[in-house]
Amino acid sequence: MAAPCPAPPLPPRAAQAPDAVPEMSLGLEEHLSRAFQDKLRLQKVPTWDSASLLPSRRLLLKRREVVEVERALQAQREDFQQQMDRLAQRWQQLGQREEQLRDDTIKFNAFLKAMSARRQRAQQWAGEERAWAAQRGAEALRLQQELERLQGHREQLGQRLQSLRVFGDFLQDVRAATGQFQDMPSMLAHFGALVEVRAVLLQQVEAGQVALAQGRAQLQQCCEEADSELSSGNEEVLQLRARLEAARSDVLKGESHWAQLEGSAAQKTLLLGQIRMAVLSLFQLATTRLKVPSDVALGDTEAQLDVLLHCMQDLAAMCTELGLHPHVPATTATHSRHRRAVTVPPSQE
């Protein structure tokens, strides 16, 4: 007899199935294993007494047993193959179920995330709704207060309108008396335009008054500056007049001094002419009497004086030798006096 075939190994997908799949796969595997073991059990062959049978009979019996075993094994193989096909189909279904479960798990996780995001958005929206409701409540309270204030203001305006109704009647009477306006708005618009024109004219008058005040201030400043300049100019004129008077007195003094200088210069010039004539006459007399060479020019008074000085020194030496003591001035003194005598003022030259 052939040994029974071992059970096939489980596919690797069983290890990757979810938590509920392994329990179901283990139960199925156990069931298939028990069914396979039951079908592998061979039917009991009746025992024959080998001593009473012939060898050919025993061989036929053995062959029959082998054929029966082969048939049983073939039937078991076919059954096992069908079971394996069903098991493979089941495993394929389980794999598809696993993929579907995985997809469902992914979708469920996505759904959970979406629900979490929706929950957060819902919470946020609820918070915003609460804030908006609080804001609307505050706005409603503010509007209520504003309405109450407006109602109070309306009542005040009604009271004021009631008090001003007399003026409305007066305006109606004025419109009826003038007869220039068709209705009250046109008359009020006309008077409003007149009021605006009056305001513009008042502004222009105020601007003119301001400009006039500025002009007066500038005129006052210009007058003060002109007065200060005039006073300073008067002072300068007085100073210039005083300087002019001083200059005139200086000119008169200079003219008188110049006249004096001219008089003294004329006198000195006359004296110089007399001295030159005297020196010339003395020079001519000395040269004539003493036989002195007269190679001196007639206009060279200094040379003539030098010649006369030498002549007088010679005469003094001769008198000294004769025992006489004439008084002869010193040479330097005579020469200096001669220099002073022949000096002519620059103005006369």
Short mmCIF file of C-alpha atoms in Angstrom, two decimals:
data_model
loop_
_atom_site.label_atom_id
_atom_site.label_comp_id
_atom_site.label_asym_id
_atom_site.label_seq_id
_atom_site.Cartn_x
_atom_site.Cartn_y
_atom_site.Cartn_z
CA MET A 1 0.00 0.00 0.00
CA ALA A 2 1.05 3.53 -0.82
CA ALA A 3 1.42 5.97 2.00
CA PRO A 4 -1.20 8.67 2.22
CA CYS A 5 -0.27 12.04 0.68
CA PRO A 6 0.41 14.78 3.21
CA ALA A 7 -1.91 17.74 3.44
CA PRO A 8 -0.91 20.68 1.18
CA PRO A 9 0.60 23.75 2.89
CA LEU A 10 -1.56 26.73 3.39
CA PRO A 11 -1.07 29.70 1.03
CA PRO A 12 0.84 32.70 2.36
CA ARG A 13 -2.27 34.86 2.14
CA ALA A 14 -3.61 33.26 5.32
CA ALA A 15 -0.87 35.00 7.28
CA GLN A 16 -1.87 38.38 5.78
CA ALA A 17 -5.64 37.97 6.42
CA PRO A 18 -7.35 40.04 9.11
CA ASP A 19 -8.03 38.79 12.64
CA ALA A 20 -11.36 37.09 11.74
CA VAL A 21 -9.95 35.22 8.69
CA PRO A 22 -7.30 33.03 10.51
CA GLU A 23 -9.93 31.42 12.79
CA MET A 24 -12.13 30.52 9.83
CA SER A 25 -9.11 29.23 7.81
CA LEU A 26 -7.96 27.06 10.77
CA GLY A 27 -11.40 25.48 11.12
CA LEU A 28 -11.60 24.77 7.39
CA GLU A 29 -8.11 23.24 7.37
CA GLU A 30 -8.96 20.96 10.28
CA HIS A 31 -12.19 19.85 8.60
CA LEU A 32 -10.41 19.08 5.31
CA SER A 33 -7.68 17.19 7.15
CA ARG A 34 -10.23 14.97 8.96
CA ALA A 35 -12.16 14.28 5.72
CA PHE A 36 -8.95 13.41 3.90
CA GLN A 37 -7.89 11.03 6.68
CA ASP A 38 -11.31 9.32 6.64
CA LYS A 39 -11.18 8.81 2.88
CA LEU A 40 -7.63 7.51 3.01
CA ARG A 41 -8.69 4.64 5.23
CA LEU A 42 -8.71 1.57 3.02
CA GLN A 43 -11.45 -0.96 3.20
CA LYS A 44 -10.46 -4.12 4.98
CA VAL A 45 -9.62 -6.90 2.60
CA PRO A 46 -10.78 -10.34 3.74
CA THR A 47 -7.94 -12.39 4.89
CA TRP A 48 -7.24 -15.66 3.12
CA ASP A 49 -5.39 -18.53 4.37
CA SER A 50 -2.21 -18.49 2.40
CA ALA A 51 -1.56 -22.15 3.09
CA SER A 52 -4.80 -23.36 1.47
CA LEU A 53 -4.45 -21.11 -1.61
CA LEU A 54 -2.34 -21.70 -4.64
CA PRO A 55 0.43 -19.31 -5.50
CA SER A 56 -1.41 -18.18 -8.64
CA ARG A 57 -4.51 -17.67 -6.56
CA ARG A 58 -2.55 -15.68 -4.08
CA LEU A 59 -1.00 -13.64 -6.90
CA LEU A 60 -4.44 -12.91 -8.33
CA LEU A 61 -5.66 -11.94 -4.91
CA LYS A 62 -2.66 -9.64 -4.46
CA ARG A 63 -3.27 -8.12 -7.88
CA ARG A 64 -6.92 -7.65 -7.04
CA GLU A 65 -5.95 -5.97 -3.82
CA VAL A 66 -3.49 -3.74 -5.68
CA VAL A 67 -6.15 -2.85 -8.26
CA GLU A 68 -8.67 -2.09 -5.55
CA VAL A 69 -6.08 -0.04 -3.71
CA GLU A 70 -5.24 1.76 -6.96
CA ARG A 71 -8.89 2.43 -7.59
CA ALA A 72 -9.38 3.65 -4.06
CA LEU A 73 -6.30 5.82 -4.31
CA GLN A 74 -7.43 7.15 -7.72
CA ALA A 75 -10.84 7.94 -6.29
CA GLN A 76 -9.18 9.55 -3.31
CA ARG A 77 -6.83 11.49 -5.62
CA GLU A 78 -9.78 12.73 -7.65
CA ASP A 79 -11.65 13.60 -4.51
CA PHE A 80 -8.54 15.24 -3.09
CA GLN A 81 -8.01 17.17 -6.37
CA GLN A 82 -11.60 18.35 -6.27
CA GLN A 83 -11.17 19.33 -2.65
CA MET A 84 -7.92 21.11 -3.54
CA ASP A 85 -9.69 22.92 -6.40
CA ARG A 86 -12.48 23.89 -4.07
CA LEU A 87 -9.89 24.91 -1.48
CA ALA A 88 -7.97 27.00 -4.07
CA GLN A 89 -11.25 28.55 -5.17
CA ARG A 90 -12.04 29.17 -1.52
CA TRP A 91 -8.59 30.67 -0.99
CA GLN A 92 -9.13 32.88 -4.05
CA GLN A 93 -12.47 33.94 -2.66
CA LEU A 94 -10.82 34.54 0.69
CA GLY A 95 -8.08 36.63 -1.07
CA GLN A 96 -10.75 38.63 -2.88
CA ARG A 97 -12.59 38.97 0.41
CA GLU A 98 -9.34 40.05 2.05
CA GLU A 99 -8.74 42.65 -0.68
CA GLN A 100 -12.33 43.77 -0.33
CA LEU A 101 -11.91 43.93 3.45
CA ARG A 102 -8.64 45.87 3.00
CA ASP A 103 -10.40 48.28 0.64
CA ASP A 104 -13.28 48.48 3.07
CA THR A 105 -10.81 49.11 5.88
CA ILE A 106 -9.12 51.87 3.88
CA LYS A 107 -12.50 53.32 2.98
CA PHE A 108 -13.60 53.01 6.61
CA ASN A 109 -10.41 54.78 7.77
CA ALA A 110 -11.01 57.47 5.19
CA PHE A 111 -14.60 57.63 6.37
CA LEU A 112 -13.41 57.95 9.96
CA LYS A 113 -11.01 60.72 8.97
CA ALA A 114 -13.75 62.44 7.00
CA MET A 115 -16.09 62.08 9.94
CA SER A 116 -13.41 63.45 12.28
CA ALA A 117 -12.85 66.40 9.92
CA ARG A 118 -16.63 66.87 9.67
CA ARG A 119 -16.88 66.66 13.44
CA GLN A 120 -14.14 69.29 13.79
CA ARG A 121 -15.81 71.46 11.16
CA ALA A 122 -19.12 70.94 12.90
CA GLN A 123 -17.57 71.91 16.22
CA GLN A 124 -15.93 74.90 14.62
CA TRP A 125 -19.17 75.81 12.91
CA ALA A 126 -21.00 75.38 16.20
CA GLY A 127 -18.42 77.65 17.88
CA GLU A 128 -18.82 80.17 15.09
CA GLU A 129 -22.57 79.84 15.36
CA ARG A 130 -22.36 80.48 19.08
CA ALA A 131 -20.05 83.44 18.53
CA TRP A 132 -22.28 84.70 15.74
CA ALA A 133 -25.32 84.20 17.95
CA ALA A 134 -23.57 86.15 20.73
CA GLN A 135 -22.62 88.79 18.20
CA ARG A 136 -26.16 88.87 16.86
CA GLY A 137 -27.40 89.19 20.43
CA ALA A 138 -25.02 92.07 21.06
CA GLU A 139 -25.98 93.58 17.70
CA ALA A 140 -29.64 93.15 18.50
CA LEU A 141 -29.09 94.81 21.90
CA ARG A 142 -27.22 97.64 20.19
CA LEU A 143 -29.93 97.99 17.58
CA GLN A 144 -32.56 97.97 20.32
CA GLN A 145 -30.68 100.73 22.13
CA GLU A 146 -30.26 102.59 18.85
CA LEU A 147 -33.98 102.19 18.14
CA GLU A 148 -34.84 103.53 21.57
CA ARG A 149 -32.47 106.45 21.02
CA LEU A 150 -33.97 107.13 17.59
CA GLN A 151 -37.46 106.93 19.01
CA GLY A 152 -36.48 109.44 21.69
CA HIS A 153 -34.90 111.62 19.02
CA ARG A 154 -38.08 111.25 16.93
CA GLU A 155 -40.13 112.42 19.87
CA GLN A 156 -37.80 115.39 20.35
CA LEU A 157 -38.06 116.18 16.63
CA GLY A 158 -41.84 115.92 16.84
CA GLN A 159 -41.87 118.34 19.76
CA ARG A 160 -39.53 120.67 17.91
CA LEU A 161 -41.69 120.39 14.77
CA GLN A 162 -44.72 121.23 16.84
CA SER A 163 -42.90 124.26 18.26
CA LEU A 164 -41.69 125.34 14.79
CA ARG A 165 -45.07 124.97 13.13
CA VAL A 166 -45.64 128.69 13.76
CA PHE A 167 -42.61 129.50 11.62
CA GLY A 168 -43.95 127.24 8.86
CA ASP A 169 -47.21 129.15 8.85
CA PHE A 170 -45.21 132.36 8.77
CA LEU A 171 -43.22 131.12 5.75
CA GLN A 172 -46.45 130.18 4.01
CA ASP A 173 -47.74 133.69 4.59
CA VAL A 174 -44.46 135.13 3.30
CA ARG A 175 -44.63 132.98 0.14
CA ALA A 176 -48.21 133.98 -0.43
CA ALA A 177 -47.31 137.65 0.11
CA THR A 178 -44.29 137.63 -2.23
CA GLY A 179 -45.87 135.56 -4.98
CA GLN A 180 -42.41 134.81 -6.48
CA PHE A 181 -42.16 131.16 -5.48
CA GLN A 182 -44.35 128.24 -6.43
CA ASP A 183 -43.68 126.16 -3.34
CA MET A 184 -41.78 126.17 -0.06
CA PRO A 185 -38.71 124.14 -1.20
CA SER A 186 -37.94 126.65 -3.95
CA MET A 187 -38.25 129.55 -1.51
CA LEU A 188 -36.08 127.75 1.05
CA ALA A 189 -33.53 126.94 -1.66
CA HIS A 190 -33.49 130.61 -2.68
CA PHE A 191 -33.00 131.75 0.90
CA GLY A 192 -30.34 129.01 1.38
CA ALA A 193 -28.49 130.34 -1.66
CA LEU A 194 -28.77 133.86 -0.20
CA VAL A 195 -27.40 132.60 3.12
CA GLU A 196 -24.49 130.90 1.35
CA VAL A 197 -23.79 134.10 -0.62
CA ARG A 198 -23.93 136.06 2.63
CA ALA A 199 -21.51 133.60 4.25
CA VAL A 200 -19.18 133.91 1.25
CA LEU A 201 -19.39 137.70 1.42
CA LEU A 202 -18.70 137.60 5.15
CA GLN A 203 -15.67 135.41 4.51
CA GLN A 204 -14.48 137.81 1.83
CA VAL A 205 -15.04 140.77 4.20
CA GLU A 206 -13.11 138.97 6.94
CA ALA A 207 -10.34 138.13 4.47
CA GLY A 208 -10.31 141.78 3.34
CA GLN A 209 -10.14 142.95 6.95
CA VAL A 210 -7.29 140.55 7.63
CA ALA A 211 -5.50 141.74 4.48
CA LEU A 212 -6.19 145.37 5.48
CA ALA A 213 -4.81 144.73 8.96
CA GLN A 214 -1.75 143.08 7.43
CA GLY A 215 -1.36 146.01 5.02
CA ARG A 216 -1.66 148.47 7.91
CA ALA A 217 0.91 146.53 9.87
CA GLN A 218 3.23 146.48 6.85
CA LEU A 219 2.62 150.24 6.30
CA GLN A 220 3.34 150.93 9.96
CA GLN A 221 6.49 148.84 9.71
CA CYS A 222 7.53 150.63 6.50
CA CYS A 223 6.85 154.00 8.15
CA GLU A 224 8.90 153.02 11.16
CA GLU A 225 11.71 151.79 8.93
CA ALA A 226 11.50 155.02 6.86
CA ASP A 227 11.54 157.13 10.06
CA SER A 228 14.53 155.20 11.35
CA GLU A 229 16.29 155.54 7.99
CA LEU A 230 15.36 159.26 7.87
CA SER A 231 16.65 159.84 11.39
CA SER A 232 19.84 157.95 10.58
CA GLY A 233 20.10 159.98 7.32
CA ASN A 234 19.63 163.23 9.26
CA GLU A 235 22.32 162.20 11.65
CA GLU A 236 24.60 161.37 8.74
CA VAL A 237 23.75 164.77 7.13
CA LEU A 238 24.58 166.53 10.40
CA GLN A 239 27.81 164.58 10.64
CA LEU A 240 28.63 165.39 7.00
CA ARG A 241 27.82 169.06 7.62
CA ALA A 242 30.07 169.09 10.65
CA ARG A 243 32.79 167.43 8.59
CA LEU A 244 32.17 169.94 5.80
CA GLU A 245 32.50 172.83 8.25
CA ALA A 246 35.65 171.28 9.68
CA ALA A 247 36.99 170.76 6.16
CA ARG A 248 36.15 174.38 5.29
CA SER A 249 37.92 175.59 8.39
CA ASP A 250 40.86 173.32 7.52
CA VAL A 251 40.83 174.74 3.98
CA LEU A 252 40.78 178.31 5.32
CA LYS A 253 43.58 177.46 7.68
CA GLY A 254 45.50 175.82 4.88
CA GLU A 255 44.89 178.76 2.57
CA SER A 256 46.06 181.22 5.24
CA HIS A 257 49.06 179.01 5.95
CA TRP A 258 49.70 178.72 2.25
CA ALA A 259 49.53 182.50 1.94
CA GLN A 260 51.96 182.79 4.80
CA LEU A 261 54.22 180.25 3.15
CA GLU A 262 53.98 182.09 -0.14
CA GLY A 263 54.83 185.41 1.65
CA SER A 264 57.77 183.87 3.46
CA ALA A 265 58.86 182.12 0.29
CA ALA A 266 58.70 185.39 -1.61
CA GLN A 267 60.68 187.07 1.10
CA LYS A 268 63.21 184.28 1.14
CA THR A 269 63.38 184.31 -2.63
CA LEU A 270 64.03 188.06 -2.57
CA LEU A 271 66.60 187.60 0.16
CA LEU A 272 68.20 184.77 -1.81
CA GLY A 273 68.36 187.00 -4.86
CA GLN A 274 69.96 189.77 -2.84
CA ILE A 275 72.40 187.28 -1.32
CA ARG A 276 73.27 185.91 -4.75
CA MET A 277 73.78 189.45 -6.08
CA ALA A 278 75.93 190.28 -3.07
CA VAL A 279 77.94 187.06 -3.43
CA LEU A 280 78.34 187.71 -7.15
CA SER A 281 79.48 191.30 -6.55
CA LEU A 282 81.89 190.12 -3.85
CA PHE A 283 83.14 187.34 -6.12
CA GLN A 284 83.66 189.75 -8.96
CA LEU A 285 85.40 192.24 -6.62
CA ALA A 286 87.62 189.52 -5.16
CA THR A 287 88.55 188.11 -8.52
CA THR A 288 89.23 191.55 -9.83
CA ARG A 289 91.33 192.78 -6.91
CA LEU A 290 93.05 189.57 -5.94
CA LYS A 291 93.61 188.30 -9.45
CA VAL A 292 91.90 184.94 -8.68
CA PRO A 293 91.02 182.70 -11.68
CA SER A 294 87.36 183.17 -12.47
CA ASP A 295 86.47 179.85 -14.07
CA VAL A 296 83.34 179.56 -11.95
CA ALA A 297 79.93 179.98 -13.58
CA LEU A 298 77.93 183.04 -12.72
CA GLY A 299 75.00 180.97 -11.49
CA ASP A 300 77.06 178.69 -9.22
CA THR A 301 76.73 180.58 -5.95
CA GLU A 302 78.20 177.78 -3.83
CA ALA A 303 81.40 177.70 -5.89
CA GLN A 304 81.58 181.47 -5.64
CA LEU A 305 81.19 181.24 -1.85
CA ASP A 306 83.93 178.59 -1.71
CA VAL A 307 86.24 180.90 -3.68
CA LEU A 308 85.37 183.78 -1.39
CA LEU A 309 86.01 181.55 1.66
CA HIS A 310 89.47 180.62 0.33
CA CYS A 311 90.23 184.25 -0.32
CA MET A 312 89.18 185.24 3.19
CA GLN A 313 91.23 182.42 4.69
CA ASP A 314 94.27 183.58 2.70
CA LEU A 315 93.76 187.17 3.89
CA ALA A 316 93.40 185.94 7.46
CA ALA A 317 96.63 183.98 7.16
CA MET A 318 98.38 187.04 5.77
CA CYS A 319 97.05 189.22 8.63
CA THR A 320 98.21 186.64 11.11
CA GLU A 321 101.64 186.74 9.66
CA LEU A 322 101.57 190.54 9.88
CA GLY A 323 100.48 190.35 13.54
CA LEU A 324 96.89 191.26 12.99
CA HIS A 325 94.04 189.22 14.41
CA PRO A 326 91.03 189.53 12.17
CA HIS A 327 87.82 187.61 13.06
CA VAL A 328 87.15 184.93 10.42
CA PRO A 329 84.23 182.54 10.90
CA ALA A 330 84.89 178.86 10.94
CA THR A 331 84.75 177.09 7.65
CA THR A 332 82.04 174.70 8.63
CA ALA A 333 79.85 177.40 10.10
CA THR A 334 80.31 179.62 7.10
CA HIS A 335 79.64 176.74 4.75
CA SER A 336 76.50 175.68 6.65
CA ARG A 337 75.23 179.26 6.66
CA HIS A 338 76.01 179.42 3.01
CA ARG A 339 74.10 176.22 2.47
CA ARG A 340 71.11 177.60 4.36
CA ALA A 341 71.30 180.79 2.44
CA VAL A 342 71.34 179.22 -0.98
CA THR A 343 68.59 176.67 -0.15
CA VAL A 344 65.43 177.43 -2.12
CA PRO A 345 61.97 176.08 -1.11
CA PRO A 346 60.60 173.41 -3.42
CA SER A 347 57.53 175.49 -4.23
CA GLN A 348 59.70 178.35 -5.62
CA GLU A 349 61.79 176.07 -7.79
#
